[in-house]
Amino acid sequence: MTETMKVFRQIGWCRYLFLLSIIWFIFALIFISFLRHEPDINTSDRISEAMRKLNLLQRRESEMMNLLTEFSHGLQENDRDKFLKRLNHISKNHNIQSEPFLKYETLRRRLYHNVHELWYYINFQTSQFTKELKKSPSKKRLTSFMNMIGEFKRSIVKDINDLEEVDGYKEWRLNENEELSNLVQRRLHYLQNPKDCKTAKKLVCDLNKGCGYGCQLHHLVYCFIVAYGTERTLIVKSRGWRYSPPGWEKVFLPVSNTCTTADGVTHSAWPGHPNTQVVSLPIIDSLSPRPPYLPLSIPEDLSARIIRIHGDPIVWWVGQFLKYLLRPQSNIKRMLSEYEEKLGFKKPIVGVHIRRTDKVGTEAAFHALDEYMTEVEEYYRSLQMTQSVSVKRVYIATDDPKVFEEAKLKYTDYEIIGDAKISKSAAVNNRYSENSLSGIITDIHLLSLTDYLVCTFSSQVCRVAYEIMNNIHFDAAQRYRSLDDIYYYGGQKARCQVVVIPHRATRPEEIDLKVGDILTVAGNHWDGYSKGTNTRTFKTGLYPTFKVIPKVETASFPTYPQVPIEPNEL
């Protein structure tokens, strides 16, 4: 008999079962308390969280009982190591005490956010003083001061990032994100693969919206969200698509696959088959009445989990639909892989997207290359505090080929990567072609793979790359810098913030704030202030950004009980 077996026999079966019973009783009390007390977000979220933890505990008990069964038959000496490893695995992966509190995660992100807001404020104020100073010695002193402040900022940010590495929750964050993403993908697969074409409700989305590739992708995501919210199979109408006349399936895997009718015959899921439950969807701006589940809302049943793992939950949610939609055909996957190798795409690398041509002067202001590269340099200075950087790489995606010449001429200490041919294909007169499509797919793909993204969120291509990045980097809410807008989704409901620190206006352009006020946000000025409207006073103006926190919008989506929470339940 092994030493492990002796210890087990000394403890005895009854003590194990008694301990498990006590744990179940405690969690039953916790579950009841979720029903009786005021919720942090809403009651359904906390009930969902409690049930998830109970399910984890149930799996732990099941695995423990399997181990006990094995022991009842006796173990050989050489099985000891195997047993100990399994026991350690169960303890490590199902320990319900090893999860961070929601408040801890949100405070950690808020600290990171406020350090940057302080930096924006100091940087802007100092730049104003520099313009007023005429004496060179004073300017030098101010420059020296800003260099030191920059080091302070980078040091604090490093310490905050280190917290994520040493607080013991890193593995949980990664596992929780993967489990939650897999759950959403299983729900989308279930929705898009109905068993019976005749009874399946369908929603038709015309891909040919009169706009560019990024805009059309966001239109398709909007359609998919509505399909998810109404439990309808999404049908993409893409024949004659201006980017690829054969349609969506020429480039990406089909959104809706074949399904089988009650007579066992396989048919296409297109609405031409007998079905009275077919709805065609207009563009988001024309939709009326507007359902509550449109962006920026996330599902109530998943909200507690999404909020805990991500700094901007709506971006994570949109990214899940793009993850399903943008599954490339084998030839596209091969093209992207070969291009990465040909380009020498290696890390560390910063992605820079510079949108010019038809955007400048209409939807966005002009931003010089120097503005982008200032942010690139700031990223690399921060990175050098934790590792040695031998090559500073930058992947540039732009519709202006001249940018490459300028970058290589002015920034000789950087390795500039990119393709001027793709830039030429993005020109307005070449935009709707297969070459342009392969170019924009390549640019978005590589931008999403970079370690940090510098761009303008007024561009839909930039926002798409950022959304996809959140499927690659887990939580990329700290991996970007927009030179103009904050993140938004075209046609969205207003983005709101909640006041947590009161403010009394000291300038005519500012507004007063009380704790608890709800603000609708117009934008961040990147100088320590944002602009918005106080829904209590109906006044619009500036306010210090650090005095508010995001208000996450939730809506009652279908919960898809037919889809198992865990994949092994399939």
Coordinates of C-alpha atoms in Angstrom, one line a residue:
M1 CA 0.0 0.0 0.0
T2 CA 1.4 3.4 -1.0
E3 CA 1.9 6.3 1.4
T4 CA -0.9 8.2 -0.4
M5 CA -3.2 5.3 0.0
K6 CA -2.4 5.1 3.8
V7 CA -3.2 8.8 4.2
F8 CA -6.4 8.5 2.3
R9 CA -7.6 5.6 4.4
Q10 CA -6.7 7.5 7.6
I11 CA -8.9 10.4 6.5
G12 CA -11.7 8.2 5.3
W13 CA -14.6 8.4 2.9
C14 CA -17.0 10.0 5.4
R15 CA -14.8 13.0 6.1
Y16 CA -14.5 13.7 2.4
L17 CA -18.2 13.5 1.8
F18 CA -18.9 15.5 4.9
L19 CA -16.6 18.3 3.7
L20 CA -18.2 18.3 0.3
S21 CA -21.7 18.5 1.9
I22 CA -20.6 21.5 4.0
I23 CA -19.2 23.3 0.9
W24 CA -22.5 22.7 -0.9
F25 CA -24.5 24.1 2.0
I26 CA -22.3 27.2 2.1
F27 CA -22.9 27.8 -1.6
A28 CA -26.6 27.3 -1.2
L29 CA -26.6 30.1 1.4
I30 CA -24.5 32.3 -0.9
F31 CA -27.0 31.6 -3.7
I32 CA -29.9 32.6 -1.5
S33 CA -28.1 35.8 -0.6
F34 CA -27.9 36.7 -4.2
L35 CA -31.7 36.6 -4.3
R36 CA -32.2 38.6 -1.2
H37 CA -29.7 41.4 -1.5
E38 CA -29.4 44.4 -3.8
P39 CA -27.4 43.4 -6.9
D40 CA -24.2 45.1 -8.1
I41 CA -25.3 45.2 -11.7
N42 CA -28.7 43.4 -11.7
T43 CA -30.2 40.4 -10.1
S44 CA -30.0 38.1 -13.1
D45 CA -26.3 38.7 -13.6
R46 CA -25.5 37.7 -10.0
I47 CA -27.8 34.7 -10.1
S48 CA -26.0 33.7 -13.3
E49 CA -22.6 34.1 -11.7
A50 CA -23.7 32.1 -8.6
M51 CA -25.0 29.3 -10.8
R52 CA -21.8 29.3 -12.8
K53 CA -19.8 28.9 -9.5
L54 CA -22.1 26.1 -8.3
N55 CA -21.6 24.3 -11.6
L56 CA -17.8 24.6 -11.1
L57 CA -18.2 23.1 -7.6
Q58 CA -20.3 20.3 -9.0
R59 CA -17.7 19.4 -11.5
R60 CA -15.1 19.5 -8.8
E61 CA -17.1 17.1 -6.6
S62 CA -17.6 14.8 -9.6
E63 CA -13.9 14.6 -10.3
M64 CA -13.1 14.1 -6.7
M65 CA -15.6 11.2 -6.5
N66 CA -14.0 9.6 -9.6
L67 CA -10.7 9.8 -7.8
L68 CA -12.2 8.1 -4.7
T69 CA -13.6 5.3 -6.9
E70 CA -10.1 4.8 -8.3
F71 CA -8.7 4.5 -4.8
S72 CA -11.3 1.9 -3.8
H73 CA -9.7 -0.4 -6.3
G74 CA -6.2 0.3 -4.9
L75 CA -3.3 2.0 -6.6
Q76 CA 0.1 0.8 -7.5
E77 CA 3.2 2.7 -6.4
N78 CA 3.9 4.0 -9.9
D79 CA 0.4 5.6 -10.0
R80 CA 1.3 7.9 -7.1
D81 CA 2.7 10.7 -9.3
K82 CA -0.2 10.5 -11.7
F83 CA -2.7 10.8 -8.8
L84 CA -1.0 13.8 -7.3
K85 CA -0.8 15.6 -10.6
R86 CA -4.5 15.0 -11.2
L87 CA -5.4 16.2 -7.7
N88 CA -3.3 19.3 -8.2
H89 CA -5.0 20.0 -11.6
I90 CA -8.4 19.8 -10.1
S91 CA -7.4 22.1 -7.2
K92 CA -5.8 24.6 -9.6
N93 CA -8.5 24.8 -12.2
H94 CA -11.7 24.5 -10.1
N95 CA -10.7 26.5 -7.1
I96 CA -13.5 29.0 -6.8
Q97 CA -11.4 31.2 -4.5
S98 CA -8.9 31.9 -7.2
E99 CA -11.0 34.5 -9.1
P100 CA -10.6 38.3 -8.8
F101 CA -13.4 40.4 -7.5
L102 CA -15.2 42.6 -10.1
K103 CA -14.3 45.7 -8.1
Y104 CA -10.6 44.8 -8.2
E105 CA -10.6 44.4 -12.0
T106 CA -12.4 47.6 -12.6
L107 CA -10.2 49.6 -10.2
R108 CA -7.1 48.2 -11.8
R109 CA -8.3 49.4 -15.2
R110 CA -9.4 52.8 -13.8
L111 CA -6.0 53.4 -12.3
Y112 CA -4.4 52.7 -15.7
H113 CA -6.9 55.0 -17.4
N114 CA -6.5 57.9 -15.0
V115 CA -2.7 57.8 -15.2
H116 CA -3.0 58.4 -19.0
E117 CA -5.6 61.1 -18.5
L118 CA -3.2 62.9 -16.1
W119 CA -0.5 62.5 -18.8
Y120 CA -2.8 64.0 -21.4
Y121 CA -3.6 67.0 -19.2
I122 CA 0.0 67.7 -18.2
N123 CA 1.2 67.2 -21.8
F124 CA -1.4 69.6 -23.2
Q125 CA -0.9 72.3 -20.6
T126 CA 2.9 72.2 -21.0
S127 CA 2.6 72.5 -24.8
Q128 CA 0.6 75.7 -24.3
F129 CA 3.3 77.1 -21.9
T130 CA 6.0 76.2 -24.5
K131 CA 4.2 78.3 -27.1
E132 CA 4.2 81.3 -24.7
L133 CA 7.9 81.0 -23.7
K134 CA 10.4 82.9 -25.6
K135 CA 13.6 82.3 -23.7
S136 CA 15.5 79.3 -24.7
P137 CA 16.7 78.3 -21.2
S138 CA 13.1 78.2 -20.0
K139 CA 12.0 76.0 -22.9
K140 CA 14.9 73.6 -22.1
R141 CA 13.8 73.4 -18.5
L142 CA 10.3 72.7 -19.5
T143 CA 11.4 70.0 -21.9
S144 CA 13.5 68.4 -19.2
F145 CA 10.5 68.5 -16.8
M146 CA 8.3 66.8 -19.4
N147 CA 10.9 64.1 -20.0
M148 CA 10.9 63.3 -16.3
I149 CA 7.1 63.3 -16.1
G150 CA 7.1 60.9 -19.0
E151 CA 9.4 58.6 -17.2
F152 CA 7.2 58.8 -14.1
K153 CA 4.1 57.9 -16.2
R154 CA 5.8 54.9 -17.9
S155 CA 7.0 53.7 -14.5
I156 CA 3.6 53.8 -13.0
V157 CA 2.0 52.1 -16.0
K158 CA 4.7 49.4 -15.7
D159 CA 3.8 48.9 -12.1
I160 CA 0.1 48.6 -12.9
N161 CA 0.8 46.1 -15.7
D162 CA 3.0 44.1 -13.2
L163 CA 0.0 43.8 -10.9
E164 CA -1.7 41.8 -13.6
E165 CA 1.3 39.5 -13.8
V166 CA 1.8 38.8 -10.1
D167 CA -1.7 39.0 -8.6
G168 CA -2.3 35.3 -9.3
Y169 CA -5.3 35.8 -11.6
K170 CA -3.6 35.8 -15.0
E171 CA -4.4 32.2 -15.8
W172 CA -8.0 32.7 -14.7
R173 CA -8.4 35.7 -17.0
L174 CA -7.1 33.8 -19.9
N175 CA -9.3 30.7 -19.2
E176 CA -12.4 32.8 -18.5
N177 CA -12.0 34.7 -21.7
E178 CA -11.6 31.5 -23.7
E179 CA -14.5 29.8 -22.0
L180 CA -16.8 32.8 -22.5
S181 CA -15.7 33.3 -26.2
N182 CA -16.3 29.6 -26.9
L183 CA -19.7 29.8 -25.4
V184 CA -20.7 32.7 -27.7
Q185 CA -19.2 30.9 -30.7
R186 CA -21.2 27.8 -29.9
R187 CA -24.4 29.9 -29.7
L188 CA -23.7 31.5 -33.1
H189 CA -23.0 28.1 -34.6
Y190 CA -26.3 26.8 -33.2
L191 CA -28.1 29.8 -34.6
Q192 CA -26.5 29.5 -38.0
N193 CA -27.0 25.8 -38.4
P194 CA -30.8 25.1 -37.9
K195 CA -32.0 21.5 -38.1
D196 CA -35.1 22.3 -40.1
C197 CA -35.1 24.9 -42.9
K198 CA -38.8 25.0 -43.0
T199 CA -39.3 26.0 -39.4
A200 CA -36.2 28.1 -39.0
K201 CA -36.8 31.8 -38.8
K202 CA -34.5 33.8 -41.0
L203 CA -33.2 37.3 -41.4
V204 CA -31.8 38.6 -44.7
C205 CA -29.0 41.1 -44.7
D206 CA -27.9 42.8 -48.0
L207 CA -24.1 43.2 -47.8
N208 CA -24.0 45.9 -50.5
K209 CA -24.4 48.9 -48.3
G210 CA -23.2 52.0 -50.2
C211 CA -19.9 52.5 -48.3
G212 CA -16.4 51.0 -47.8
Y213 CA -15.3 47.6 -46.6
G214 CA -15.1 48.5 -42.9
C215 CA -18.5 50.1 -43.0
Q216 CA -20.0 47.1 -44.7
L217 CA -18.4 44.8 -42.1
H218 CA -20.0 46.8 -39.4
H219 CA -23.4 46.6 -41.2
L220 CA -23.1 42.9 -41.3
V221 CA -22.2 42.7 -37.6
Y222 CA -25.3 44.8 -36.9
C223 CA -27.4 42.3 -38.9
F224 CA -25.9 39.4 -37.0
I225 CA -26.6 41.0 -33.6
V226 CA -30.2 41.5 -34.6
A227 CA -30.4 37.9 -35.8
Y228 CA -28.9 36.8 -32.4
G229 CA -31.4 39.0 -30.6
T230 CA -34.4 37.6 -32.5
E231 CA -33.2 34.0 -32.7
R232 CA -33.1 34.1 -36.5
T233 CA -30.6 32.5 -38.9
L234 CA -28.7 35.2 -40.7
I235 CA -28.7 35.0 -44.5
V236 CA -26.2 37.2 -46.2
K237 CA -27.3 38.5 -49.6
S238 CA -23.9 39.0 -51.2
R239 CA -24.2 38.1 -54.9
G240 CA -22.9 41.0 -56.9
W241 CA -20.9 42.3 -54.0
R242 CA -18.9 45.2 -55.3
Y243 CA -15.7 43.9 -53.7
S244 CA -16.2 40.3 -55.0
P245 CA -19.1 39.6 -57.4
P246 CA -19.3 35.9 -56.6
G247 CA -20.2 36.9 -53.0
W248 CA -19.1 36.6 -49.4
E249 CA -18.4 32.9 -49.6
K250 CA -15.6 33.4 -52.2
V251 CA -13.5 34.9 -49.4
F252 CA -14.9 33.8 -46.1
L253 CA -16.6 30.6 -44.9
P254 CA -20.4 30.6 -45.3
V255 CA -22.2 32.5 -42.5
S256 CA -25.2 30.1 -42.7
N257 CA -24.6 26.5 -43.7
T258 CA -26.9 23.9 -45.1
C259 CA -29.7 22.5 -43.0
T260 CA -31.9 19.4 -43.1
T261 CA -35.7 19.4 -43.3
A262 CA -38.0 17.1 -41.5
D263 CA -38.0 14.7 -44.4
G264 CA -34.2 14.3 -44.0
V265 CA -33.3 16.2 -47.2
T266 CA -30.4 18.7 -47.1
H267 CA -31.2 22.1 -48.5
S268 CA -29.6 25.5 -48.6
A269 CA -30.6 27.8 -45.7
W270 CA -31.7 30.5 -48.2
P271 CA -35.2 32.0 -47.8
G272 CA -36.4 30.8 -51.2
H273 CA -37.5 27.6 -49.5
P274 CA -41.0 27.5 -47.9
N275 CA -40.9 29.7 -44.9
T276 CA -43.1 32.6 -43.8
Q277 CA -40.7 33.7 -41.1
V278 CA -38.3 35.8 -43.3
V279 CA -37.4 39.4 -42.5
S280 CA -35.2 41.7 -44.5
L281 CA -33.2 44.2 -42.4
P282 CA -32.7 47.9 -43.3
I283 CA -29.5 49.8 -42.4
I284 CA -29.1 50.6 -38.8
D285 CA -29.8 54.3 -39.2
S286 CA -33.2 53.5 -40.7
L287 CA -34.3 50.9 -38.2
S288 CA -37.4 51.9 -36.3
P289 CA -38.4 51.1 -33.7
R290 CA -35.0 50.5 -32.4
P291 CA -34.7 47.3 -30.3
P292 CA -32.8 47.5 -26.9
Y293 CA -30.1 45.0 -28.0
L294 CA -28.4 47.2 -30.6
P295 CA -24.9 48.4 -29.8
L296 CA -23.8 49.6 -27.3
S297 CA -25.7 46.9 -25.3
I298 CA -24.3 43.6 -24.2
P299 CA -26.4 40.5 -23.1
E300 CA -27.6 40.6 -19.5
D301 CA -26.9 36.9 -19.1
L302 CA -23.2 37.4 -20.0
S303 CA -22.7 40.9 -18.8
A304 CA -21.2 40.1 -15.3
R305 CA -18.6 37.9 -16.9
I306 CA -17.7 40.3 -19.8
I307 CA -17.4 43.3 -17.6
R308 CA -15.0 41.5 -15.3
I309 CA -12.7 40.3 -18.1
H310 CA -12.7 43.4 -20.4
G311 CA -12.1 47.1 -20.2
D312 CA -14.6 48.0 -22.9
P313 CA -17.3 45.2 -23.0
I314 CA -19.0 46.3 -26.2
V315 CA -15.8 45.9 -28.1
W316 CA -15.4 42.4 -26.8
W317 CA -19.0 41.6 -27.8
V318 CA -18.7 43.0 -31.4
G319 CA -15.4 41.2 -31.7
Q320 CA -17.2 37.9 -31.1
F321 CA -19.4 38.4 -34.2
L322 CA -16.4 39.3 -36.3
K323 CA -14.6 36.2 -35.1
Y324 CA -17.4 34.1 -36.5
L325 CA -17.9 36.1 -39.7
L326 CA -14.2 36.5 -40.7
R327 CA -13.2 32.8 -40.9
P328 CA -11.1 32.8 -44.1
Q329 CA -11.3 30.4 -46.9
S330 CA -8.2 28.2 -47.2
N331 CA -6.8 30.2 -50.1
I332 CA -7.2 33.5 -48.1
K333 CA -5.6 31.9 -45.0
R334 CA -2.7 30.8 -47.1
M335 CA -2.3 34.2 -48.7
L336 CA -2.2 35.9 -45.3
S337 CA 0.4 33.5 -44.0
E338 CA 2.6 33.8 -47.0
Y339 CA 2.4 37.6 -46.9
E340 CA 3.4 37.7 -43.2
E341 CA 6.5 35.6 -44.0
K342 CA 7.4 37.7 -47.1
L343 CA 7.0 40.9 -45.2
G344 CA 9.1 39.8 -42.3
F345 CA 6.3 40.5 -39.8
K346 CA 7.9 39.9 -36.4
K347 CA 7.3 41.2 -32.9
P348 CA 7.6 43.6 -31.2
I349 CA 5.7 45.6 -33.7
V350 CA 3.3 48.6 -33.7
G351 CA 0.5 49.0 -36.2
V352 CA -0.2 52.4 -37.7
H353 CA -3.3 53.1 -39.8
I354 CA -3.3 56.4 -41.6
R355 CA -6.5 57.2 -43.4
R356 CA -6.3 60.1 -45.8
T357 CA -8.0 60.7 -49.3
D358 CA -11.8 61.0 -49.1
K359 CA -11.9 61.0 -45.2
V360 CA -9.8 64.2 -44.6
G361 CA -11.8 67.3 -44.6
T362 CA -15.2 65.5 -44.6
E363 CA -15.3 63.0 -41.7
A364 CA -11.9 63.5 -40.1
A365 CA -9.1 66.1 -39.6
F366 CA -5.7 65.7 -41.1
H367 CA -3.1 64.2 -38.8
A368 CA 0.6 64.4 -39.7
L369 CA 2.8 61.3 -39.6
D370 CA 4.7 62.8 -36.7
E371 CA 1.6 62.6 -34.5
Y372 CA 1.4 58.9 -35.1
M373 CA 5.1 58.3 -34.6
T374 CA 5.1 60.2 -31.3
E375 CA 2.7 57.6 -29.9
V376 CA 4.8 54.8 -31.5
E377 CA 7.9 56.1 -29.8
E378 CA 6.0 56.4 -26.4
Y379 CA 5.0 52.7 -26.7
Y380 CA 8.6 51.6 -27.4
R381 CA 9.9 53.7 -24.5
S382 CA 7.4 51.9 -22.2
L383 CA 8.3 48.5 -23.6
Q384 CA 12.0 49.1 -23.0
M385 CA 11.3 49.4 -19.3
T386 CA 10.6 45.6 -19.3
Q387 CA 12.7 44.2 -22.1
S388 CA 15.5 44.9 -24.5
V389 CA 14.2 46.1 -28.0
S390 CA 16.8 45.6 -30.7
V391 CA 14.5 46.5 -33.6
K392 CA 11.6 49.0 -33.5
R393 CA 9.2 47.8 -36.1
V394 CA 6.2 49.6 -37.5
Y395 CA 3.6 48.2 -39.8
I396 CA 2.0 51.0 -41.8
A397 CA -1.4 50.7 -43.5
T398 CA -2.6 53.7 -45.5
D399 CA -4.4 54.8 -48.6
D400 CA -1.7 57.4 -49.3
P401 CA 1.5 55.8 -50.8
K402 CA 3.5 58.9 -50.0
V403 CA 3.4 58.1 -46.3
F404 CA 5.9 55.2 -46.8
E405 CA 8.5 57.5 -48.5
E406 CA 8.1 60.1 -45.7
A407 CA 8.4 57.4 -42.9
K408 CA 11.5 55.8 -44.3
L409 CA 13.1 59.2 -44.9
K410 CA 12.4 60.7 -41.5
Y411 CA 12.4 57.7 -39.1
T412 CA 15.6 55.9 -40.0
D413 CA 15.8 54.3 -36.6
Y414 CA 12.6 52.3 -37.3
E415 CA 12.0 49.3 -39.5
I416 CA 9.1 50.4 -41.6
I417 CA 7.0 47.6 -42.9
G418 CA 4.1 47.9 -45.4
D419 CA 3.1 47.7 -49.0
A420 CA 2.6 50.8 -51.3
K421 CA 0.8 48.6 -53.8
I422 CA -2.0 48.0 -51.2
S423 CA -2.1 51.7 -50.6
K424 CA -2.7 52.3 -54.3
S425 CA -5.4 49.7 -54.4
A426 CA -7.2 51.6 -51.5
A427 CA -7.4 54.8 -53.6
V428 CA -11.0 55.8 -54.3
N429 CA -11.0 55.0 -58.0
N430 CA -9.6 51.5 -57.3
R431 CA -11.4 50.7 -54.0
Y432 CA -14.1 48.3 -55.2
S433 CA -12.0 45.5 -56.8
E434 CA -10.7 42.1 -55.8
N435 CA -7.2 43.5 -55.5
S436 CA -8.5 46.2 -53.1
L437 CA -10.4 43.5 -51.1
S438 CA -7.3 41.3 -50.7
G439 CA -5.3 44.5 -49.7
I440 CA -7.8 45.7 -47.1
I441 CA -8.2 42.2 -45.6
T442 CA -4.4 41.9 -45.4
D443 CA -4.0 45.3 -43.7
I444 CA -6.8 44.7 -41.2
H445 CA -5.4 41.2 -40.4
L446 CA -1.8 42.5 -39.8
L447 CA -3.0 45.6 -37.8
S448 CA -4.9 43.3 -35.5
L449 CA -1.8 41.1 -34.9
T450 CA 0.4 44.0 -33.8
D451 CA 1.2 44.6 -30.2
Y452 CA -0.1 48.2 -30.2
L453 CA -2.3 50.1 -32.6
V454 CA -2.1 53.8 -33.4
C455 CA -4.8 55.2 -35.7
T456 CA -7.9 57.4 -35.8
F457 CA -11.2 55.8 -34.7
S458 CA -13.0 58.0 -37.2
S459 CA -11.9 55.3 -39.6
Q460 CA -14.0 52.1 -39.6
V461 CA -11.0 50.1 -40.8
C462 CA -9.2 51.1 -37.7
R463 CA -12.1 50.2 -35.4
V464 CA -12.5 46.8 -37.1
A465 CA -8.8 46.1 -36.6
Y466 CA -9.2 47.0 -32.9
E467 CA -12.3 44.8 -32.5
I468 CA -10.5 41.8 -34.0
M469 CA -7.4 42.6 -31.9
N470 CA -9.5 41.8 -28.8
N471 CA -9.9 38.2 -30.0
I472 CA -6.1 37.9 -30.3
H473 CA -4.8 39.8 -27.3
F474 CA -7.7 38.9 -24.9
D475 CA -8.3 42.5 -23.5
A476 CA -6.8 45.0 -25.9
A477 CA -8.5 48.0 -24.3
Q478 CA -5.0 49.2 -23.3
R479 CA -3.3 48.4 -26.6
Y480 CA -4.4 51.3 -28.8
R481 CA -4.2 55.1 -29.1
S482 CA -6.7 56.9 -31.2
L483 CA -5.7 60.4 -32.3
D484 CA -9.3 61.6 -32.7
D485 CA -12.5 59.8 -31.6
I486 CA -13.1 57.5 -28.8
Y487 CA -14.4 54.1 -29.8
Y488 CA -18.0 54.1 -31.2
Y489 CA -20.2 51.9 -33.3
G490 CA -22.0 53.6 -36.3
G491 CA -25.7 54.1 -35.5
Q492 CA -25.1 53.2 -31.8
K493 CA -27.1 54.4 -28.8
A494 CA -25.4 57.2 -26.8
R495 CA -22.3 56.2 -24.9
C496 CA -22.8 57.1 -21.3
Q497 CA -20.7 57.7 -18.2
V498 CA -21.4 58.0 -14.5
V499 CA -20.0 60.7 -12.4
V500 CA -18.0 59.4 -9.3
I501 CA -16.3 62.7 -8.3
P502 CA -18.2 66.0 -8.2
H503 CA -17.0 69.0 -10.3
R504 CA -17.7 72.7 -10.1
A505 CA -17.1 74.5 -13.4
T506 CA -14.4 77.1 -13.3
R507 CA -14.6 78.1 -17.0
P508 CA -17.6 79.0 -19.2
E509 CA -17.1 76.0 -21.3
E510 CA -17.2 73.5 -18.4
I511 CA -20.3 72.0 -16.8
D512 CA -21.1 71.1 -13.1
L513 CA -21.3 67.5 -12.1
K514 CA -22.8 65.7 -9.1
V515 CA -22.0 62.2 -8.0
G516 CA -24.5 59.9 -9.8
D517 CA -25.1 62.1 -12.8
I518 CA -25.4 60.4 -16.1
L519 CA -23.5 62.0 -19.0
T520 CA -23.8 61.2 -22.7
V521 CA -20.3 61.5 -24.2
A522 CA -19.5 63.5 -27.3
G523 CA -15.8 62.7 -27.2
N524 CA -12.4 62.9 -25.4
H525 CA -10.3 65.9 -26.2
W526 CA -7.1 64.1 -25.0
D527 CA -6.1 67.0 -22.8
G528 CA -7.6 65.8 -19.5
Y529 CA -11.1 66.8 -20.5
S530 CA -14.1 65.2 -22.3
K531 CA -17.2 66.8 -23.8
G532 CA -20.7 65.6 -23.1
T533 CA -24.2 66.4 -21.9
N534 CA -25.4 66.1 -18.3
T535 CA -28.8 64.3 -18.5
R536 CA -29.8 65.9 -15.2
T537 CA -29.2 69.5 -16.2
F538 CA -29.3 69.1 -20.0
K539 CA -26.2 71.3 -20.2
T540 CA -23.4 70.4 -22.6
G541 CA -19.7 71.2 -22.0
L542 CA -16.3 70.0 -20.8
Y543 CA -15.5 68.0 -17.7
P544 CA -12.4 66.3 -16.3
T545 CA -12.4 62.8 -17.7
F546 CA -11.0 61.2 -14.5
K547 CA -14.2 62.2 -12.6
V548 CA -16.4 59.7 -14.5
I549 CA -16.5 55.9 -15.1
P550 CA -18.1 54.1 -18.1
K551 CA -21.8 53.1 -17.9
V552 CA -22.1 49.6 -19.4
E553 CA -25.5 49.1 -21.2
T554 CA -27.2 45.7 -21.0
A555 CA -30.2 44.3 -22.7
S556 CA -32.3 41.1 -22.4
F557 CA -31.0 38.9 -25.2
P558 CA -32.1 35.3 -25.7
T559 CA -30.1 33.0 -23.4
Y560 CA -30.0 30.0 -25.8
P561 CA -30.6 27.2 -23.2
Q562 CA -30.3 24.6 -26.0
V563 CA -26.5 25.4 -26.1
P564 CA -24.5 23.8 -23.3
I565 CA -22.5 26.1 -21.0
E566 CA -19.6 23.6 -21.2
P567 CA -18.4 22.1 -24.5
N568 CA -18.1 18.6 -22.9
E569 CA -21.9 18.7 -22.4
L570 CA -22.5 18.5 -26.1

